[in-house]
Amino acid sequence: MTYLQIQGIRMEFGDIVAVHDVSLDVRQGEFMTFLGPSGSGKSTTLYILAGFQQPTRGDILLDGRTLLDRPSHQRNIGMVFQRYTLFPNMTVGENIAFPLKVRRRPKAEIDARVREMLRLVRLEGFEDRRIARMSGGQQQRVALARALAYDPPVLLMDEPLSALDKKLREEIQHEIRRIHQQTGVTILYVTHDQEEALRLSDRIAVFSQGRIDQVGTGAELYANPATRFVAEFIGDSDVLPAEIVAAHGTHADVRVGEAVVRGVPVHGAARTGAATLLLRPERITLARGAAGGLPATVTDVTFLGNTFHVAAVTPTGDALSIRLPFGHEAAAGLSRGEAVSLSFDPASAHVFA
Ligand code: ADP
Ligand code: MG
């Protein structure tokens, strides 16, 4: 059931259109991530939800009611933003209590709630510590505790972990997942990191140039990218110049080098002519010598434990990467400069006109 509806949001800053026409339905309790490169309109959309900015056009409904006629502090939305920081001279407990004090909750309730939040983010015993004396990761936990203290129906997070190192980031990602499951709060999360998005989200909205290109689970976006942008942004991909020689609705016959591959899923208008073929590195198989597939020359082989990463180049000079599982017959003996033949299931490829 739809809970939060973003309807046709447009945001102009003078001549700049930061958000073009964003619409999105979010279910109650869902973990929805806005994923996209810097400048694609993710934060602006989140700030509009938070009430920091009023959109040029469009509406936002929570449980069927518009949010736009309410100022930020009356929307009851929790926020963990980089610019919405903790109070460094207050203690951990005072920070978490702050939104409750603003709401004039009774002291006993505040105390109980602060303790509950400290337990939730696993910071029991830190109540009297000053923020300035907490590590980056601990501070993010406090920010999360403060944002959740008054039990908001929706929590917004804008790149909350981008200042942390990889190990700490993964640890807090794990915590965020646990807290999401434990509280059932609806989360809208912004990141430019696809791995983070895949790790955390129920669904991902892929942003590009102020628009949402596609919304889906990570697996849906990976298996069925609607645009070339989504295909290249989610997961690794090999991109080859190609030509659509025949189009049959959702599938096309595609020439790559000398070969014609039949029945490749096509995205966008399926018309004949120049196109781009996209392959996933783990969906390509490899045979040594000339074996009837796409010819290529090995340029490098790296063993990474469970996989071999093979770099290769086609006769037209296009570089490809291929992942072969450990145990793959041809992989172990491959050497640089060797001629190989590549093949793939047409259904696992994508062509973009
Ligand atoms: P993201 O969070 O995806 O990196 P933003 O939403 O911050 O992207 O920005 C989208 C676009 O809008 C960018 O081109 C940015 O420069 C522009 N923009 C954002 N805020 C403002 C503003 N207050 N004034 C002018 N331009 C802005
Ligand atoms: Mg941003």
CSV table of C-alpha atoms and ligand atoms in Angstrom, one decimal:
chain,number,residue,atom,x,y,z
A,1,MET,CA,0.0,0.0,0.0
A,2,THR,CA,1.3,3.4,-0.9
A,3,TYR,CA,2.2,5.5,2.1
A,4,LEU,CA,4.3,8.4,0.9
A,5,GLN,CA,3.6,9.8,-2.6
A,6,ILE,CA,5.9,12.1,-4.4
A,7,GLN,CA,3.9,13.5,-7.3
A,8,GLY,CA,5.4,15.4,-10.2
A,9,ILE,CA,8.0,17.3,-8.2
A,10,ARG,CA,9.9,20.0,-10.1
A,11,MET,CA,12.5,22.3,-8.5
A,12,GLU,CA,14.0,25.3,-10.2
A,13,PHE,CA,16.8,27.5,-8.9
A,14,GLY,CA,16.7,30.4,-11.3
A,15,ASP,CA,17.8,28.9,-14.6
A,16,ILE,CA,18.9,25.6,-13.0
A,17,VAL,CA,16.3,22.8,-13.0
A,18,ALA,CA,17.6,20.6,-10.1
A,19,VAL,CA,14.6,18.2,-10.3
A,20,HIS,CA,12.6,17.8,-13.4
A,21,ASP,CA,9.6,15.6,-12.8
A,22,VAL,CA,10.0,13.2,-10.0
A,23,SER,CA,7.2,10.9,-9.0
A,24,LEU,CA,7.5,8.0,-6.6
A,25,ASP,CA,5.3,5.9,-4.4
A,26,VAL,CA,6.8,4.5,-1.2
A,27,ARG,CA,5.2,1.8,1.0
A,28,GLN,CA,5.0,2.0,4.7
A,29,GLY,CA,8.0,0.5,6.4
A,30,GLU,CA,9.9,0.4,3.1
A,31,PHE,CA,13.6,1.2,2.8
A,32,MET,CA,13.8,3.3,-0.3
A,33,THR,CA,17.2,4.6,-1.6
A,34,PHE,CA,17.8,7.5,-4.0
A,35,LEU,CA,20.9,6.4,-5.9
A,36,GLY,CA,22.6,8.5,-8.5
A,37,PRO,CA,25.7,10.5,-9.3
A,38,SER,CA,26.5,13.9,-7.7
A,39,GLY,CA,24.2,16.6,-8.9
A,40,SER,CA,21.4,14.3,-10.0
A,41,GLY,CA,18.8,15.9,-7.7
A,42,LYS,CA,18.7,13.4,-4.8
A,43,SER,CA,19.3,15.9,-2.0
A,44,THR,CA,17.0,18.5,-3.4
A,45,THR,CA,14.2,15.9,-3.5
A,46,LEU,CA,14.9,15.0,0.1
A,47,TYR,CA,15.1,18.6,1.2
A,48,ILE,CA,11.6,19.1,-0.3
A,49,LEU,CA,10.3,16.2,1.7
A,50,ALA,CA,12.0,17.6,4.8
A,51,GLY,CA,10.4,21.0,4.2
A,52,PHE,CA,13.7,22.9,3.8
A,53,GLN,CA,12.6,23.8,0.3
A,54,GLN,CA,9.3,24.4,-1.4
A,55,PRO,CA,9.0,22.8,-4.9
A,56,THR,CA,8.3,24.8,-8.0
A,57,ARG,CA,5.6,22.3,-8.9
A,58,GLY,CA,4.2,19.0,-7.6
A,59,ASP,CA,2.9,17.6,-4.3
A,60,ILE,CA,4.0,15.3,-1.5
A,61,LEU,CA,1.4,13.2,0.3
A,62,LEU,CA,1.9,11.3,3.5
A,63,ASP,CA,-1.0,8.9,4.3
A,64,GLY,CA,-3.1,10.8,1.7
A,65,ARG,CA,-2.5,14.3,3.2
A,66,THR,CA,-0.2,16.9,1.6
A,67,LEU,CA,2.9,17.8,3.6
A,68,LEU,CA,3.6,21.0,1.7
A,69,ASP,CA,1.3,23.2,3.8
A,70,ARG,CA,3.3,22.3,6.9
A,71,PRO,CA,6.6,23.8,7.9
A,72,SER,CA,9.5,21.4,8.5
A,73,HIS,CA,9.2,21.1,12.3
A,74,GLN,CA,5.5,20.1,12.0
A,75,ARG,CA,6.1,17.3,9.5
A,76,ASN,CA,7.4,15.0,12.2
A,77,ILE,CA,10.0,13.6,9.9
A,78,GLY,CA,13.3,12.3,11.3
A,79,MET,CA,16.5,13.5,9.6
A,80,VAL,CA,20.1,12.4,9.5
A,81,PHE,CA,21.8,15.0,7.3
A,82,GLN,CA,25.3,16.1,7.1
A,83,ARG,CA,24.3,19.7,7.5
A,84,TYR,CA,21.8,18.9,10.3
A,85,THR,CA,24.5,18.1,12.7
A,86,LEU,CA,24.7,17.2,16.4
A,87,PHE,CA,25.3,19.8,19.1
A,88,PRO,CA,29.0,19.3,19.9
A,89,ASN,CA,28.9,20.8,23.3
A,90,MET,CA,26.0,18.8,24.6
A,91,THR,CA,26.2,15.3,25.9
A,92,VAL,CA,24.9,12.3,24.0
A,93,GLY,CA,21.9,12.1,26.2
A,94,GLU,CA,21.1,15.8,25.8
A,95,ASN,CA,21.3,15.5,22.0
A,96,ILE,CA,18.9,12.6,21.9
A,97,ALA,CA,16.6,14.3,24.4
A,98,PHE,CA,16.5,17.6,22.4
A,99,PRO,CA,13.7,16.8,19.9
A,100,LEU,CA,11.6,15.5,22.9
A,101,LYS,CA,12.2,18.7,24.9
A,102,VAL,CA,11.2,20.8,21.9
A,103,ARG,CA,8.0,18.8,21.9
A,104,ARG,CA,7.6,19.4,25.6
A,105,ARG,CA,7.4,15.8,26.6
A,106,PRO,CA,7.4,15.0,30.4
A,107,LYS,CA,10.8,14.5,31.9
A,108,ALA,CA,10.2,10.8,32.9
A,109,GLU,CA,9.2,10.0,29.4
A,110,ILE,CA,12.2,11.7,28.0
A,111,ASP,CA,14.6,9.9,30.3
A,112,ALA,CA,13.0,6.5,29.5
A,113,ARG,CA,13.1,7.3,25.8
A,114,VAL,CA,16.7,8.4,25.8
A,115,ARG,CA,17.7,5.1,27.5
A,116,GLU,CA,15.6,3.1,25.0
A,117,MET,CA,17.3,4.9,22.0
A,118,LEU,CA,20.8,4.4,23.5
A,119,ARG,CA,20.0,0.7,23.7
A,120,LEU,CA,18.7,0.7,20.1
A,121,VAL,CA,21.9,2.2,18.7
A,122,ARG,CA,24.1,0.2,21.2
A,123,LEU,CA,25.5,3.2,23.0
A,124,GLU,CA,24.4,2.3,26.6
A,125,GLY,CA,26.7,4.0,29.1
A,126,PHE,CA,27.6,6.9,26.8
A,127,GLU,CA,24.8,9.1,27.9
A,128,ASP,CA,27.0,11.7,29.7
A,129,ARG,CA,29.8,11.8,27.1
A,130,ARG,CA,30.2,15.0,25.1
A,131,ILE,CA,29.7,14.7,21.4
A,132,ALA,CA,33.1,16.2,20.7
A,133,ARG,CA,34.6,13.2,22.4
A,134,MET,CA,32.8,10.6,20.3
A,135,SER,CA,34.2,9.0,17.2
A,136,GLY,CA,32.7,9.6,13.7
A,137,GLY,CA,30.9,6.2,13.8
A,138,GLN,CA,29.5,6.8,17.3
A,139,GLN,CA,28.4,10.3,16.3
A,140,GLN,CA,26.4,8.8,13.5
A,141,ARG,CA,24.7,6.4,15.9
A,142,VAL,CA,23.8,9.4,18.1
A,143,ALA,CA,22.4,11.2,15.1
A,144,LEU,CA,20.3,8.1,14.3
A,145,ALA,CA,19.1,7.9,17.9
A,146,ARG,CA,18.2,11.6,18.0
A,147,ALA,CA,16.3,11.3,14.7
A,148,LEU,CA,14.3,8.3,15.9
A,149,ALA,CA,13.7,9.6,19.4
A,150,TYR,CA,10.2,10.9,18.8
A,151,ASP,CA,9.2,7.9,16.8
A,152,PRO,CA,8.8,9.7,13.4
A,153,PRO,CA,6.8,7.8,10.7
A,154,VAL,CA,9.5,8.7,8.1
A,155,LEU,CA,13.3,9.0,8.4
A,156,LEU,CA,15.3,10.8,5.8
A,157,MET,CA,19.1,10.2,5.5
A,158,ASP,CA,21.4,12.1,3.2
A,159,GLU,CA,24.7,10.3,2.7
A,160,PRO,CA,25.1,9.8,6.4
A,161,LEU,CA,28.1,7.5,6.1
A,162,SER,CA,30.1,9.3,3.4
A,163,ALA,CA,32.7,10.7,5.9
A,164,LEU,CA,33.5,7.3,7.4
A,165,ASP,CA,36.0,4.7,6.3
A,166,LYS,CA,35.0,1.5,4.6
A,167,LYS,CA,35.0,-0.8,7.6
A,168,LEU,CA,33.1,1.5,9.8
A,169,ARG,CA,30.7,2.3,7.0
A,170,GLU,CA,29.8,-1.4,6.6
A,171,GLU,CA,29.4,-1.8,10.3
A,172,ILE,CA,26.9,1.1,10.5
A,173,GLN,CA,25.1,-0.1,7.4
A,174,HIS,CA,24.5,-3.3,9.2
A,175,GLU,CA,23.2,-1.3,12.2
A,176,ILE,CA,20.9,0.8,10.1
A,177,ARG,CA,19.4,-2.4,8.6
A,178,ARG,CA,18.9,-3.9,12.0
A,179,ILE,CA,17.3,-0.7,13.3
A,180,HIS,CA,15.1,-0.5,10.2
A,181,GLN,CA,13.8,-4.0,10.8
A,182,GLN,CA,13.4,-3.4,14.6
A,183,THR,CA,11.5,-0.1,14.3
A,184,GLY,CA,9.6,-0.6,11.0
A,185,VAL,CA,10.2,3.1,10.2
A,186,THR,CA,9.9,4.2,6.6
A,187,ILE,CA,13.3,5.2,5.4
A,188,LEU,CA,14.3,7.4,2.4
A,189,TYR,CA,18.1,7.2,2.1
A,190,VAL,CA,20.4,9.1,-0.3
A,191,THR,CA,23.7,7.7,-1.6
A,192,HIS,CA,25.9,7.8,-4.7
A,193,ASP,CA,27.4,4.4,-3.7
A,194,GLN,CA,25.7,1.5,-5.5
A,195,GLU,CA,27.1,-1.1,-3.1
A,196,GLU,CA,25.6,0.8,-0.1
A,197,ALA,CA,22.3,1.0,-2.0
A,198,LEU,CA,22.2,-2.7,-2.7
A,199,ARG,CA,23.1,-3.6,0.8
A,200,LEU,CA,20.5,-1.5,2.5
A,201,SER,CA,17.5,-1.1,0.3
A,202,ASP,CA,14.2,-2.8,-0.3
A,203,ARG,CA,13.9,-0.7,-3.5
A,204,ILE,CA,16.2,1.8,-5.2
A,205,ALA,CA,15.2,4.8,-7.3
A,206,VAL,CA,18.0,5.6,-9.8
A,207,PHE,CA,18.4,9.3,-10.3
A,208,SER,CA,20.0,10.8,-13.4
A,209,GLN,CA,20.0,14.5,-14.3
A,210,GLY,CA,17.0,15.5,-12.1
A,211,ARG,CA,14.9,12.5,-13.1
A,212,ILE,CA,14.2,9.0,-11.8
A,213,ASP,CA,15.3,6.6,-14.6
A,214,GLN,CA,14.0,3.5,-12.9
A,215,VAL,CA,12.7,2.1,-9.6
A,216,GLY,CA,13.1,-1.5,-8.5
A,217,THR,CA,14.8,-3.9,-6.2
A,218,GLY,CA,18.6,-4.2,-6.8
A,219,ALA,CA,18.1,-7.5,-8.5
A,220,GLU,CA,15.5,-6.1,-10.8
A,221,LEU,CA,17.6,-3.1,-11.8
A,222,TYR,CA,20.6,-5.4,-12.4
A,223,ALA,CA,18.7,-8.0,-14.5
A,224,ASN,CA,16.4,-5.6,-16.3
A,225,PRO,CA,17.9,-2.1,-16.6
A,226,ALA,CA,15.5,0.3,-18.3
A,227,THR,CA,18.2,2.6,-19.5
A,228,ARG,CA,21.9,2.4,-20.4
A,229,PHE,CA,22.6,4.7,-17.5
A,230,VAL,CA,21.0,2.3,-15.0
A,231,ALA,CA,22.8,-0.6,-16.6
A,232,GLU,CA,26.1,1.1,-16.2
A,233,PHE,CA,25.4,2.5,-12.7
A,234,ILE,CA,24.3,-0.8,-11.1
A,235,GLY,CA,26.9,-3.5,-11.1
A,236,ASP,CA,29.9,-3.8,-13.5
A,237,SER,CA,29.3,-4.0,-17.2
A,238,ASP,CA,31.1,-4.4,-20.5
A,239,VAL,CA,30.0,-2.0,-23.2
A,240,LEU,CA,30.5,-2.8,-26.9
A,241,PRO,CA,29.6,-0.8,-30.0
A,242,ALA,CA,27.0,-2.8,-32.0
A,243,GLU,CA,24.4,-2.5,-34.6
A,244,ILE,CA,20.8,-3.6,-34.5
A,245,VAL,CA,20.3,-5.5,-37.8
A,246,ALA,CA,16.7,-6.6,-37.1
A,247,ALA,CA,14.3,-5.4,-34.4
A,248,HIS,CA,11.4,-7.6,-33.1
A,249,GLY,CA,9.7,-5.5,-30.5
A,250,THR,CA,11.3,-6.3,-27.2
A,251,HIS,CA,14.2,-8.3,-28.8
A,252,ALA,CA,16.7,-7.6,-31.5
A,253,ASP,CA,19.4,-9.2,-33.6
A,254,VAL,CA,22.6,-7.5,-33.0
A,255,ARG,CA,25.9,-7.4,-34.9
A,256,VAL,CA,29.0,-7.2,-32.8
A,257,GLY,CA,32.2,-7.3,-34.8
A,258,GLU,CA,31.7,-10.1,-37.3
A,259,ALA,CA,29.1,-12.0,-35.3
A,260,VAL,CA,25.3,-11.6,-35.3
A,261,VAL,CA,23.7,-12.4,-31.9
A,262,ARG,CA,20.0,-13.1,-32.1
A,263,GLY,CA,17.3,-12.4,-29.5
A,264,VAL,CA,19.0,-9.8,-27.3
A,265,PRO,CA,16.6,-7.9,-25.0
A,266,VAL,CA,16.3,-4.3,-26.3
A,267,HIS,CA,15.6,-1.2,-24.3
A,268,GLY,CA,14.1,2.0,-25.6
A,269,ALA,CA,13.0,2.3,-29.2
A,270,ALA,CA,14.0,-0.9,-31.0
A,271,ARG,CA,15.1,0.5,-34.4
A,272,THR,CA,17.8,-0.7,-36.7
A,273,GLY,CA,21.1,1.1,-36.7
A,274,ALA,CA,24.0,1.9,-34.3
A,275,ALA,CA,23.5,0.7,-30.8
A,276,THR,CA,25.3,-0.3,-27.6
A,277,LEU,CA,25.6,-3.9,-26.4
A,278,LEU,CA,25.9,-4.3,-22.6
A,279,LEU,CA,27.2,-7.5,-21.1
A,280,ARG,CA,27.7,-8.5,-17.4
A,281,PRO,CA,31.3,-9.8,-16.8
A,282,GLU,CA,30.1,-12.9,-15.0
A,283,ARG,CA,27.7,-13.9,-17.8
A,284,ILE,CA,30.5,-14.2,-20.4
A,285,THR,CA,32.1,-17.5,-20.9
A,286,LEU,CA,35.5,-18.0,-22.5
A,287,ALA,CA,37.2,-20.8,-24.5
A,288,ARG,CA,40.8,-20.9,-25.6
A,289,GLY,CA,41.7,-20.3,-29.2
A,290,ALA,CA,39.1,-19.6,-32.0
A,291,ALA,CA,35.9,-21.4,-31.0
A,292,GLY,CA,33.2,-19.6,-32.9
A,293,GLY,CA,32.4,-16.9,-30.4
A,294,LEU,CA,33.6,-13.3,-30.3
A,295,PRO,CA,37.3,-13.3,-30.8
A,296,ALA,CA,39.4,-11.4,-28.3
A,297,THR,CA,43.0,-11.3,-26.9
A,298,VAL,CA,43.8,-11.7,-23.3
A,299,THR,CA,45.5,-8.6,-21.8
A,300,ASP,CA,45.6,-9.6,-18.1
A,301,VAL,CA,44.5,-12.3,-15.7
A,302,THR,CA,44.1,-11.7,-12.0
A,303,PHE,CA,43.1,-14.4,-9.5
A,304,LEU,CA,40.9,-13.1,-6.7
A,305,GLY,CA,40.1,-16.1,-4.6
A,306,ASN,CA,36.7,-17.2,-5.8
A,307,THR,CA,37.0,-15.7,-9.3
A,308,PHE,CA,39.5,-15.0,-12.1
A,309,HIS,CA,39.2,-11.5,-13.6
A,310,VAL,CA,40.2,-11.7,-17.2
A,311,ALA,CA,40.9,-8.5,-19.1
A,312,ALA,CA,40.6,-8.8,-22.9
A,313,VAL,CA,40.5,-6.7,-26.0
A,314,THR,CA,38.4,-7.2,-29.2
A,315,PRO,CA,39.9,-6.8,-32.7
A,316,THR,CA,38.2,-3.4,-32.8
A,317,GLY,CA,40.1,-2.3,-29.7
A,318,ASP,CA,37.2,-2.5,-27.2
A,319,ALA,CA,38.3,-3.6,-23.7
A,320,LEU,CA,36.2,-6.2,-21.8
A,321,SER,CA,36.4,-7.7,-18.4
A,322,ILE,CA,35.3,-11.2,-17.8
A,323,ARG,CA,34.8,-13.1,-14.5
A,324,LEU,CA,35.3,-16.8,-14.4
A,325,PRO,CA,34.6,-18.8,-11.3
A,326,PHE,CA,37.4,-20.6,-9.6
A,327,GLY,CA,37.6,-24.1,-11.2
A,328,HIS,CA,36.7,-22.8,-14.7
A,329,GLU,CA,38.5,-25.1,-17.1
A,330,ALA,CA,40.1,-22.4,-19.3
A,331,ALA,CA,40.8,-19.9,-16.6
A,332,ALA,CA,43.8,-21.3,-14.8
A,333,GLY,CA,46.2,-21.7,-17.7
A,334,LEU,CA,45.4,-18.4,-19.5
A,335,SER,CA,48.2,-16.1,-20.3
A,336,ARG,CA,48.6,-12.6,-21.6
A,337,GLY,CA,48.4,-12.2,-25.4
A,338,GLU,CA,46.5,-15.5,-25.8
A,339,ALA,CA,43.7,-15.6,-28.4
A,340,VAL,CA,40.3,-16.5,-26.9
A,341,SER,CA,36.7,-16.8,-28.0
A,342,LEU,CA,33.9,-15.2,-25.9
A,343,SER,CA,30.3,-16.3,-25.8
A,344,PHE,CA,27.2,-15.3,-23.8
A,345,ASP,CA,23.6,-16.2,-23.5
A,346,PRO,CA,21.8,-13.5,-25.6
A,347,ALA,CA,19.1,-13.2,-22.9
A,348,SER,CA,21.7,-12.1,-20.4
A,349,ALA,CA,22.8,-9.2,-22.6
A,350,HIS,CA,21.1,-5.9,-23.2
A,351,VAL,CA,21.1,-3.6,-26.3
A,352,PHE,CA,20.4,0.1,-26.2
A,353,ALA,CA,19.4,1.8,-29.4
B,1,ADP,P1,22.7,15.4,-5.5
B,1,ADP,O1,22.2,15.4,-4.1
B,1,ADP,O2,22.1,14.3,-6.3
B,1,ADP,O3,24.2,15.5,-5.6
B,1,ADP,P2,21.5,18.0,-5.6
B,1,ADP,O4,20.0,17.8,-5.4
B,1,ADP,O5,22.3,18.5,-4.5
B,1,ADP,O6,22.2,16.8,-6.2
B,1,ADP,O7,21.6,19.1,-6.8
B,1,ADP,C1,21.0,18.9,-8.0
B,1,ADP,C2,21.3,20.1,-8.9
B,1,ADP,O8,20.8,21.3,-8.4
B,1,ADP,C3,22.8,20.4,-9.0
B,1,ADP,O9,23.1,20.9,-10.3
B,1,ADP,C4,23.0,21.5,-8.0
B,1,ADP,O10,24.1,22.4,-8.3
B,1,ADP,C5,21.7,22.3,-8.1
B,1,ADP,N1,21.3,23.0,-6.8
B,1,ADP,C6,21.0,22.3,-5.7
B,1,ADP,N2,20.7,23.2,-4.7
B,1,ADP,C7,20.8,24.4,-5.3
B,1,ADP,C8,20.6,25.8,-4.9
B,1,ADP,N3,20.2,26.1,-3.6
B,1,ADP,N4,20.8,26.8,-5.7
B,1,ADP,C9,21.2,26.5,-7.0
B,1,ADP,N5,21.4,25.3,-7.5
B,1,ADP,C10,21.2,24.3,-6.7
B,2,MG,MG,23.4,15.4,-2.3
